Amino acid sequence: MATTTTIPATELQSWQQAFNTYPPPIVRKLGQQLRHGADENLAQLRSLVAGSYRDLLGTAETIIQMDAEAANFELRLAEIGHKCTSESVERVFANVNLREEKQRKGRVALVKKRVFENSLREVRRVVASRGDPLLAGNLFVLARLLVDGDASSLQRKTLARRRVKVLEFLERTMAGSDCINALCAFALISNTPPKEVLRFFLAVRSKVLREECERVVGMLAVYKNTMTDVRDIFPDKISRALAELARVPIWDDKRLDTTDRDILEPWISDEIKTFTPWIKHNGLEPKDVRKSLETFAAEVRKAIIEAVGHRVATLNVLRTLKLREEVMQSYLSITGEGVRELREIFAQRVSNLVHERTSSVLVVLEALAVPPTSSNIDLWDSRPERQEVEARRLGRNSTITSFTFALDEWKREVESLGKIVHRMRRMRWDVDLDLDHEEDDAKDADAVQSALNSSLAEVKPAVYSWLTKKCEDGSDPAVMLRLLREAMKRISSDQTQLVKKLHLQLATRIIDHIPTGQCVKGLRQLFQGAESLWENGSPVQPAPSTFKWLLDIQRAAKDLGTDLWTPGAVKVLKGELAATLSAALGDGFEANPQNTFDVKYLEIILGPFGLEVEGSQKIDKAVEAYWKRTFLLFGILAS
């Protein structure tokens, strides 16, 4: 416990006091502590001495370096002092200014590029939105000012493409009614005087006219608007508008703020900021405007006349007249020059259409096929049986139906054309016309009426000539009679000879179909066994062959159609039958009671045919009595 006692060294005055006060172990420990403390102090002293030495070395090096730098500074200062002349100073300041100018030019070029791109972007926006053309012109001129000799080829190409787009936009705008700003914008972009602006404006309107060539009324509207706009704008209004543009610099237009004008303005040169467009706004006299309008009007009239000619070539009569009314109404409200050429075009076209429409029936007739014989009823036809039977009763087949339809259409065409002529005579314009124009209107109607009369004079004989030709070609006489009947209902004409000819052909056809041989043979017989047909020793009815022959004739005539057997046709048929019997019997006819009865019975039906037979009064009465009983069997022959 005693060995662990710590002796504070500061309390001992000497080593004798330590030995006297404490036991040896403690003194020994105290000695160890003192030796250990001395070692530590020695190490610390050594460390301090080493650090101080290093600091001294660093300080020495710093002093040496500072001395070298001071020497170098003195040397440089001496050199500067030696070289510091006025020429050297000026050269230094020049280099500094050159560097600053180069930096400024770089910033200016960057700003120009920025404003250039913004201006073209705004031009594209205005064009796309169909905005103010004058704003588009100002923006384009500003962009063009920013393109100088140092501009790249890409910028020049971009500007050229944008110029084309702007001019196309101005052309579209000039096609409308409000075009004063577009004209000013064109003058800005192209830097042209009013005379060239007028020329460009008329060229644009001419292009619009050519695009409207399919719409003649649209061409006239453009023509009228152009004449009105030119008289209203040139020369005074356009001169004032161009003079107004020269009063204010383009840069001061507040609508240019979208190009970051307020931000980039410090780097924009005064030359651009103060640029004011100068356009020669005078020099266009009223006489120049009149001369340009006269040239333009002459070209437009020629184009309108040509367009009208092409347009009416595709129209029918009614549409041609409607177009004539619209064109003449619009044209006469603009000018009276060239009216007669337009009238002649319309009158000639209407006359040609009149001739075509009235002659169309001839085309149908040429394509119409007339069968050589009449066809029988086909109950298996697709048409209803009742309709077919009715058509058959009226003698209507496909040929006659087509012929009738063609004539009816032709008649309606003629009536409508007559109304058209009447409409042309009554047509009046909503403009003040002199006597010459009114006379021209009457002449147009007279020309169309003359064409109509001429066509009718050609068509009527042509129809009957076609019928005559078909008759001569061996067409079915029944069909031809019906065609002739339908034609005479609609086209009045004396065709007695043709009718007689057809009646004769019809009778000949029946005679060829029902030969008289059996009847003639019966009349030549002596009728030895005919007493069965007699009463009280006298005949009371004709021979069966005679009666059958008459019935066959009646059936054949009926099969051809009851509508054919007019009194004239029946008369011709009876005459031909009588002549045929007379020629067949000849001079060798020997009369007997039976054939005398037959001959007298035939003469009641057919009329006398040259046979001299003498019958008793009893036979005559028997013939009359038998006829009264049987005439209803011969509906056609009994007429």
XYZ file of C-alpha atoms in Angstrom:
639
model
C 0.000 0.000 0.000
C 2.937 2.194 0.798
C 4.461 1.526 -2.622
C 1.470 2.914 -4.377
C 1.738 6.242 -2.669
C 2.435 9.033 -5.148
C 4.906 11.651 -4.032
C 4.362 15.077 -5.575
C 7.776 16.157 -6.788
C 6.996 19.794 -6.280
C 6.703 19.347 -2.522
C 10.308 18.070 -2.094
C 13.054 20.585 -1.597
C 15.942 18.155 -2.030
C 16.755 14.502 -2.445
C 17.682 14.200 1.207
C 14.172 15.205 2.163
C 12.794 12.409 -0.058
C 14.921 9.756 1.593
C 14.116 11.110 4.987
C 10.445 11.310 4.494
C 9.547 8.293 2.357
C 10.617 4.714 2.235
C 13.072 3.545 -0.462
C 10.510 1.918 -2.738
C 8.595 5.072 -2.983
C 11.741 7.063 -3.498
C 12.752 4.591 -6.192
C 9.407 5.089 -7.919
C 9.800 8.816 -7.616
C 13.174 8.556 -9.255
C 11.643 6.592 -12.130
C 8.982 9.239 -12.537
C 11.520 11.967 -12.640
C 13.641 10.161 -15.207
C 10.544 9.485 -17.352
C 9.499 13.141 -17.189
C 12.981 14.226 -18.116
C 12.900 11.960 -21.192
C 9.570 13.371 -22.262
C 10.779 16.919 -21.856
C 13.854 16.117 -23.866
C 11.765 14.673 -26.690
C 9.532 17.724 -26.706
C 12.504 20.031 -26.841
C 13.956 18.119 -29.714
C 10.640 18.304 -31.568
C 10.352 22.030 -31.021
C 13.882 22.595 -32.204
C 13.238 20.543 -35.413
C 10.003 22.457 -36.219
C 11.665 25.778 -35.708
C 14.472 24.711 -37.984
C 12.061 23.776 -40.748
C 10.291 27.088 -40.367
C 13.573 28.834 -40.606
C 14.435 26.922 -43.780
C 11.049 27.821 -45.352
C 11.468 31.412 -44.414
C 14.890 31.393 -45.931
C 13.582 29.929 -49.175
C 10.783 32.482 -49.269
C 13.271 35.250 -48.777
C 15.416 33.879 -51.582
C 12.341 33.571 -53.927
C 11.156 37.057 -53.084
C 14.593 38.318 -53.796
C 14.554 36.603 -57.203
C 11.102 37.956 -57.979
C 12.103 41.399 -56.907
C 15.083 41.183 -59.159
C 12.887 39.942 -62.027
C 10.355 42.681 -61.336
C 13.056 45.284 -61.378
C 14.312 43.800 -64.641
C 10.824 43.792 -66.178
C 10.103 47.231 -64.884
C 13.306 48.366 -66.418
C 12.315 46.768 -69.720
C 8.842 48.325 -69.540
C 10.322 51.639 -68.772
C 12.657 51.172 -71.683
C 9.800 50.164 -74.059
C 7.081 52.473 -72.722
C 6.826 54.916 -75.661
C 3.765 56.695 -77.131
C 3.725 54.407 -80.131
C 3.662 51.326 -77.925
C 0.789 52.691 -75.843
C -1.215 53.520 -78.935
C -0.617 50.047 -80.323
C -1.835 48.444 -77.104
C -4.972 50.552 -77.024
C -5.591 49.720 -80.701
C -5.349 46.016 -79.988
C -7.776 46.342 -77.092
C -10.250 48.270 -79.216
C -9.919 45.739 -82.020
C -10.681 42.913 -79.640
C -13.695 44.714 -78.239
C -14.933 45.555 -81.752
C -14.612 41.936 -82.742
C -16.614 40.897 -79.724
C -19.242 43.555 -80.479
C -19.536 42.429 -84.094
C -20.020 38.885 -82.935
C -22.822 39.963 -80.643
C -24.375 42.115 -83.400
C -24.222 39.226 -85.874
C -25.867 36.972 -83.335
C -28.597 39.551 -82.703
C -29.136 40.011 -86.443
C -29.499 36.295 -86.894
C -31.965 36.169 -84.028
C -34.079 39.017 -85.398
C -33.830 37.537 -88.912
C -35.132 34.170 -87.764
C -37.868 35.764 -85.646
C -38.978 37.949 -88.548
C -39.237 35.031 -90.970
C -41.054 32.988 -88.347
C -43.601 35.769 -87.936
C -43.915 36.072 -91.717
C -44.752 32.374 -91.885
C -47.316 32.790 -89.107
C -49.015 35.758 -90.784
C -49.151 33.950 -94.125
C -50.516 30.773 -92.551
C -53.197 32.667 -90.615
C -54.014 34.928 -93.589
C -53.289 37.963 -91.508
C -52.406 41.513 -92.472
C -50.380 41.447 -95.707
C -48.776 44.799 -94.852
C -47.404 43.321 -91.613
C -45.992 40.420 -93.610
C -44.381 42.936 -95.968
C -42.799 44.917 -93.116
C -41.445 41.755 -91.515
C -39.979 40.577 -94.800
C -38.332 43.947 -95.482
C -36.873 43.905 -91.956
C -35.481 40.418 -92.544
C -34.044 41.543 -95.860
C -32.314 44.510 -94.180
C -30.616 42.120 -91.770
C -29.081 40.135 -94.631
C -25.842 41.923 -95.538
C -22.735 40.902 -97.388
C -21.575 38.662 -94.535
C -24.798 36.630 -94.525
C -24.575 32.943 -95.254
C -25.901 31.341 -98.412
C -28.440 29.447 -96.305
C -29.935 32.728 -95.087
C -30.147 34.043 -98.633
C -31.881 30.880 -99.844
C -34.275 30.995 -96.905
C -35.091 34.624 -97.656
C -35.671 33.833 -101.347
C -38.056 30.974 -100.511
C -39.937 33.149 -98.047
C -40.241 35.872 -100.678
C -41.959 33.430 -103.018
C -44.377 32.419 -100.255
C -45.155 36.032 -99.403
C -45.803 36.919 -103.046
C -48.144 33.941 -103.373
C -49.938 35.122 -100.243
C -50.226 38.617 -101.687
C -51.641 37.194 -104.931
C -54.304 35.289 -102.995
C -55.129 38.421 -101.039
C -55.336 40.544 -104.191
C -57.887 38.118 -105.562
C -60.286 39.372 -102.877
C -61.980 42.696 -102.402
C -59.796 44.261 -99.651
C -56.453 44.462 -101.406
C -54.974 47.912 -100.646
C -52.649 46.524 -97.932
C -51.568 43.714 -100.238
C -50.708 46.236 -102.942
C -48.656 48.297 -100.482
C -46.900 45.156 -99.263
C -46.015 44.233 -102.845
C -44.619 47.725 -103.398
C -42.511 47.335 -100.238
C -41.162 43.921 -101.132
C -40.447 44.611 -104.785
C -39.693 48.338 -104.348
C -41.780 49.179 -107.410
C -43.725 52.338 -108.303
C -47.537 52.419 -108.585
C -47.433 51.744 -112.318
C -45.725 48.389 -111.742
C -48.069 47.683 -108.841
C -51.030 48.215 -111.177
C -49.483 45.929 -113.769
C -48.927 43.207 -111.167
C -52.460 43.603 -109.823
C -53.988 43.217 -113.285
C -51.762 40.204 -113.938
C -53.006 38.588 -110.713
C -56.632 39.221 -111.643
C -55.989 37.822 -115.139
C -54.640 34.664 -113.540
C -57.743 34.417 -111.358
C -59.876 34.855 -114.463
C -58.118 31.995 -116.210
C -58.670 29.786 -113.177
C -62.399 30.615 -113.340
C -62.711 29.634 -117.006
C -65.146 26.825 -116.109
C -67.408 29.330 -114.341
C -68.234 32.126 -116.739
C -70.311 33.961 -114.147
C -67.332 33.811 -111.788
C -65.131 35.300 -114.505
C -67.589 38.157 -114.946
C -67.642 38.758 -111.188
C -63.828 38.943 -111.127
C -63.890 41.216 -114.178
C -66.414 43.557 -112.579
C -64.605 43.634 -109.220
C -61.289 44.314 -110.949
C -62.672 47.263 -112.870
C -64.234 48.644 -109.690
C -61.101 48.114 -107.575
C -58.781 49.704 -110.130
C -60.979 52.773 -110.477
C -61.220 53.044 -106.686
C -57.549 52.465 -105.784
C -55.527 53.854 -108.672
C -53.954 56.351 -108.796
C -54.976 58.454 -105.754
C -55.595 55.897 -103.031
C -52.481 53.854 -103.687
C -50.346 57.014 -103.838
C -51.600 58.174 -100.443
C -51.051 54.732 -98.920
C -47.469 54.530 -100.220
C -46.736 58.056 -99.017
C -48.013 57.095 -95.570
C -45.549 54.201 -95.445
C -42.614 56.589 -95.930
C -43.476 58.619 -92.824
C -42.644 56.068 -90.127
C -39.585 53.758 -89.928
C -40.389 50.085 -90.160
C -38.638 49.417 -86.829
C -41.173 51.647 -85.032
C -44.082 49.388 -85.953
C -45.313 48.117 -82.587
C -46.574 44.937 -84.203
C -42.911 43.884 -84.530
C -42.625 43.250 -80.775
C -43.080 39.546 -81.452
C -39.540 39.548 -82.877
C -38.047 40.421 -79.405
C -37.474 43.935 -80.665
C -37.425 45.528 -77.190
C -34.794 43.086 -75.901
C -32.467 43.080 -78.886
C -32.780 46.755 -79.788
C -29.480 47.865 -78.125
C -27.493 45.721 -80.562
C -29.394 46.832 -83.680
C -27.684 49.455 -85.784
C -29.221 52.867 -86.256
C -29.262 52.262 -89.982
C -31.836 49.515 -89.523
C -33.781 51.246 -86.769
C -34.172 54.416 -88.811
C -34.829 52.733 -92.172
C -37.859 54.259 -93.838
C -39.064 52.743 -97.114
C -39.082 55.188 -99.940
C -41.257 54.295 -102.877
C -41.982 56.564 -105.757
C -45.664 57.071 -105.049
C -46.352 59.467 -107.879
C -45.930 59.160 -111.616
C -49.136 57.196 -112.254
C -51.565 59.364 -114.181
C -55.286 58.689 -114.736
C -54.628 58.263 -118.444
C -52.151 55.478 -117.639
C -54.810 53.759 -115.542
C -57.361 54.056 -118.357
C -54.901 52.673 -120.874
C -54.046 49.709 -118.657
C -57.727 49.050 -118.034
C -58.481 49.133 -121.739
C -55.764 46.580 -122.451
C -56.924 44.407 -119.570
C -60.577 44.668 -120.619
C -59.766 43.672 -124.195
C -57.926 40.553 -123.017
C -60.682 39.700 -120.558
C -63.430 40.089 -123.150
C -61.550 37.746 -125.448
C -61.104 35.221 -122.632
C -64.773 35.486 -121.628
C -65.970 34.958 -125.190
C -63.694 31.940 -125.519
C -64.840 30.545 -122.158
C -68.488 31.042 -123.086
C -67.909 29.175 -126.341
C -66.330 26.222 -124.525
C -68.967 26.225 -121.793
C -72.090 26.323 -123.948
C -70.734 23.443 -126.033
C -71.520 21.135 -123.082
C -74.960 22.535 -122.139
C -78.480 21.820 -123.264
C -80.919 24.481 -124.408
C -82.377 25.396 -121.031
C -79.000 25.626 -119.329
C -77.648 27.580 -122.274
C -80.472 30.100 -121.942
C -79.990 30.308 -118.194
C -76.278 30.904 -118.703
C -77.110 33.471 -121.388
C -79.365 35.339 -118.997
C -76.759 35.330 -116.213
C -73.876 36.251 -118.495
C -75.694 38.994 -120.363
C -77.072 40.475 -117.144
C -73.607 40.602 -115.574
C -71.775 41.591 -118.741
C -74.092 44.449 -119.633
C -73.707 45.847 -116.118
C -69.955 46.139 -116.799
C -69.624 47.163 -120.419
C -71.403 47.110 -123.730
C -68.376 46.211 -125.834
C -68.274 42.693 -127.204
C -71.956 42.080 -126.494
C -72.741 41.141 -130.067
C -70.057 38.465 -130.104
C -71.581 36.948 -126.978
C -75.067 37.132 -128.483
C -73.869 35.408 -131.623
C -72.288 32.587 -129.599
C -75.451 31.977 -127.603
C -77.729 32.348 -130.617
C -75.601 29.988 -132.698
C -75.450 27.415 -129.906
C -79.196 27.570 -129.301
C -79.835 27.290 -133.034
C -77.556 24.254 -133.250
C -79.265 22.668 -130.266
C -82.654 23.389 -131.820
C -81.547 21.663 -134.989
C -80.113 18.715 -133.042
C -83.195 18.290 -130.887
C -85.643 18.576 -133.750
C -83.534 16.216 -135.841
C -83.057 13.700 -133.040
C -86.187 11.868 -134.130
C -84.466 11.048 -137.420
C -81.613 9.385 -135.567
C -84.105 7.266 -133.635
C -85.921 6.334 -136.829
C -82.720 5.279 -138.556
C -81.985 2.912 -135.682
C -85.552 1.599 -135.629
C -86.035 -1.843 -137.184
C -89.393 -2.633 -138.795
C -90.084 -6.393 -139.018
C -91.217 -7.835 -142.374
C -94.213 -9.487 -140.704
C -96.267 -8.906 -137.605
C -95.491 -11.073 -134.600
C -98.081 -13.013 -132.647
C -98.883 -12.577 -128.994
C -96.425 -14.240 -126.684
C -98.308 -15.055 -123.517
C -95.022 -15.995 -121.862
C -93.677 -12.482 -122.295
C -92.501 -10.665 -119.203
C -95.194 -8.046 -119.558
C -98.615 -8.695 -118.000
C -101.059 -10.499 -120.298
C -103.649 -7.748 -120.047
C -101.153 -5.108 -121.107
C -99.981 -7.280 -123.968
C -103.534 -7.958 -125.154
C -104.402 -4.264 -124.999
C -101.285 -3.356 -126.948
C -102.152 -6.026 -129.479
C -105.709 -4.719 -129.815
C -104.325 -1.277 -130.551
C -101.707 -2.709 -132.869
C -98.811 -1.714 -130.603
C -95.565 -3.628 -130.699
C -92.062 -2.619 -129.661
C -91.399 -0.925 -133.009
C -94.567 1.166 -132.895
C -94.041 1.975 -129.231
C -90.510 3.188 -129.899
C -91.699 5.173 -132.912
C -94.547 6.754 -130.948
C -92.271 7.563 -128.049
C -89.769 9.201 -130.393
C -92.480 11.315 -132.021
C -93.952 12.315 -128.669
C -90.533 13.307 -127.413
C -89.960 15.242 -130.601
C -93.300 17.008 -130.254
C -92.534 17.943 -126.666
C -89.149 19.201 -127.770
C -90.754 21.375 -130.431
C -93.249 22.767 -127.920
C -90.518 23.465 -125.380
C -88.414 25.138 -128.060
C -91.355 27.325 -128.966
C -91.633 28.335 -125.315
C -87.917 29.049 -125.292
C -88.273 31.393 -128.248
C -91.169 33.111 -126.499
C -89.069 33.396 -123.355
C -86.235 34.956 -125.328
C -88.627 37.548 -126.754
C -89.902 38.463 -123.300
C -86.485 38.541 -121.632
C -85.536 41.915 -120.176
C -82.329 43.070 -118.501
C -82.035 44.983 -115.229
C -79.722 47.527 -116.824
C -80.363 50.508 -119.037
C -80.010 49.446 -122.646
C -80.128 51.484 -125.765
C -82.287 50.670 -128.757
C -79.523 48.701 -130.478
C -79.336 46.156 -127.667
C -83.112 45.716 -127.636
C -83.044 45.117 -131.370
C -80.272 42.563 -130.876
C -82.461 40.701 -128.366
C -85.236 40.530 -130.940
C -82.770 39.371 -133.588
C -81.554 36.561 -131.333
C -85.106 35.304 -130.869
C -85.756 35.610 -134.607
C -82.593 33.628 -135.361
C -83.639 30.813 -133.032
C -87.169 30.850 -134.453
C -85.747 30.696 -137.956
C -83.570 27.729 -136.970
C -86.608 26.020 -135.460
C -88.705 26.588 -138.573
C -85.885 25.401 -140.794
C -85.416 22.239 -138.743
C -89.142 21.526 -138.765
C -89.199 22.019 -142.510
C -86.437 19.413 -142.782
C -87.776 16.943 -140.237
C -91.385 16.653 -141.443
C -90.614 15.461 -144.983
C -87.731 13.375 -143.637
C -90.086 11.391 -141.391
C -92.448 10.602 -144.262
C -89.523 9.921 -146.539
C -88.329 7.340 -144.024
C -91.794 5.775 -143.941
C -91.921 5.657 -147.735
C -88.497 4.049 -147.879
C -89.520 1.400 -145.371
C -92.640 0.679 -147.415
C -90.539 0.174 -150.507
C -88.124 -2.087 -148.619
C -90.866 -4.655 -148.027
C -91.618 -3.860 -144.399
C -94.800 -5.145 -142.830
C -97.650 -3.005 -144.263
C -99.655 -3.403 -141.064
C -96.821 -1.964 -139.010
C -96.205 0.748 -141.580
C -99.876 1.753 -141.557
C -99.771 2.094 -137.807
C -96.526 4.065 -137.964
C -98.010 6.319 -140.606
C -101.137 6.815 -138.531
C -99.083 7.810 -135.465
C -96.967 10.139 -137.581
C -100.019 11.846 -139.143
C -101.479 12.421 -135.671
C -98.411 14.386 -134.673
C -97.133 15.759 -137.972
C -99.900 16.935 -140.231
C -99.337 16.000 -143.853
C -101.300 14.746 -146.857
C -100.155 11.174 -147.409
C -103.149 9.832 -149.336
C -101.065 8.083 -151.948
C -98.873 6.390 -149.373
C -101.952 5.266 -147.432
C -103.527 3.806 -150.559
C -100.298 2.042 -151.371
C -100.152 0.482 -147.917
C -103.826 -0.525 -148.101
C -103.098 -2.238 -151.375
C -100.097 -4.056 -149.874
C -102.233 -5.105 -146.931
C -104.960 -6.462 -149.213
C -102.390 -8.258 -151.340
C -100.928 -9.851 -148.249
C -104.327 -11.214 -147.195
C -105.055 -12.517 -150.680
C -101.662 -14.226 -150.770
C -102.309 -15.721 -147.348
C -105.883 -16.893 -148.195
C -105.797 -18.106 -151.812
C -109.005 -17.987 -153.846
C -108.419 -21.332 -155.548
C -110.791 -23.355 -153.380
C -113.507 -20.727 -153.668
C -113.107 -20.466 -157.450
C -113.158 -24.233 -157.788
C -116.415 -24.374 -155.898
C -117.952 -21.686 -158.071
C -117.017 -23.553 -161.255
C -118.585 -26.815 -160.167
C -122.073 -27.734 -161.353
C -123.065 -28.682 -157.780
C -124.968 -31.794 -158.711
C -125.404 -32.629 -155.070
C -126.125 -29.105 -153.875
C -129.849 -29.782 -153.474
C -129.199 -30.406 -149.799
C -128.556 -26.653 -149.472
C -131.814 -25.792 -151.217
C -135.347 -25.346 -150.160
C -138.271 -25.607 -152.506
C -135.946 -26.179 -155.410
C -133.826 -23.061 -154.812
C -130.539 -22.462 -152.906
C -130.838 -20.680 -149.555
C -127.135 -20.554 -148.507
C -123.758 -20.349 -150.239
C -121.518 -23.270 -150.886
C -119.298 -24.302 -147.945
C -116.129 -23.407 -149.862
C -117.401 -19.892 -150.519
C -118.542 -19.348 -146.971
C -115.304 -20.780 -145.558
C -113.236 -18.570 -147.845
C -115.063 -15.464 -146.607
C -114.586 -16.518 -143.006
C -110.873 -17.092 -143.627
C -110.600 -13.638 -145.152
C -112.380 -12.178 -142.132
C -110.120 -14.013 -139.675
C -106.962 -13.032 -141.554
C -108.006 -9.383 -141.558
C -108.898 -9.544 -137.884
C -105.580 -11.175 -137.027
C -103.773 -8.257 -138.609
C -105.620 -5.921 -136.280
C -109.010 -4.295 -136.319
C -107.387 -0.867 -135.972
C -106.078 -1.142 -139.551
C -109.418 -1.519 -141.244
C -110.575 1.947 -141.910
C -113.287 2.406 -144.566
C -110.612 3.107 -147.131
C -108.666 -0.039 -146.241
C -111.834 -2.181 -146.357
C -112.766 -0.688 -149.713
C -109.352 -1.504 -151.181
C -109.498 -5.032 -149.740
C -112.940 -5.691 -151.203
C -111.891 -4.280 -154.546
C -108.805 -6.472 -154.679
C -110.779 -9.549 -153.648
C -113.399 -8.853 -156.304
C -110.778 -8.275 -158.965
C -108.993 -11.481 -157.997
C -112.193 -13.531 -158.211
C -113.148 -11.927 -161.489
C -109.768 -12.701 -163.008
C -109.813 -16.254 -161.664
C -113.291 -17.096 -162.950
C -112.716 -15.538 -166.371
C -115.024 -15.819 -169.358
C -115.681 -19.533 -168.983
C -117.946 -19.131 -166.014
C -121.138 -21.140 -166.377
C -123.936 -20.060 -164.123
C -126.184 -22.419 -162.201
C -128.520 -21.746 -159.303
C -125.951 -22.488 -156.614
C -123.017 -20.472 -157.950
C -125.464 -17.708 -158.888
C -126.457 -17.565 -155.222
C -122.778 -17.551 -154.245
C -121.866 -14.795 -156.687
C -124.726 -12.580 -155.555
C -123.804 -13.244 -151.937
C -120.188 -12.319 -152.698
C -121.303 -9.182 -154.538
C -123.251 -8.028 -151.479
C -120.004 -8.269 -149.481
C -117.352 -7.377 -152.039
C -119.345 -5.426 -154.567
C -119.779 -6.219 -158.261
C -116.818 -7.966 -159.844
C -117.852 -8.236 -163.495
C -119.695 -11.555 -163.730
C -122.986 -11.409 -165.576
C -125.333 -13.729 -163.747
C -129.065 -13.559 -163.838
C -130.898 -14.933 -160.889
C -134.525 -15.231 -160.131
C -136.270 -12.964 -157.745
C -136.501 -15.892 -155.402
C -132.703 -16.292 -155.307
C -132.242 -12.556 -154.730
C -134.560 -12.639 -151.753
C -132.836 -15.736 -150.403
C -129.442 -14.024 -150.720
C -130.660 -10.931 -148.871
C -132.268 -13.047 -146.174
C -129.126 -15.112 -145.669
C -126.971 -11.962 -145.544
C -129.148 -10.508 -142.814
C -128.680 -13.667 -140.809
C -124.888 -13.889 -141.294
C -123.486 -10.367 -141.740
C -122.452 -10.198 -138.098
C -119.982 -12.970 -138.816
C -118.096 -10.656 -141.148
C -117.392 -7.655 -138.922
C -114.690 -6.159 -141.123
C -116.099 -7.211 -144.485
C -119.601 -6.128 -143.460
C -118.558 -2.512 -142.908
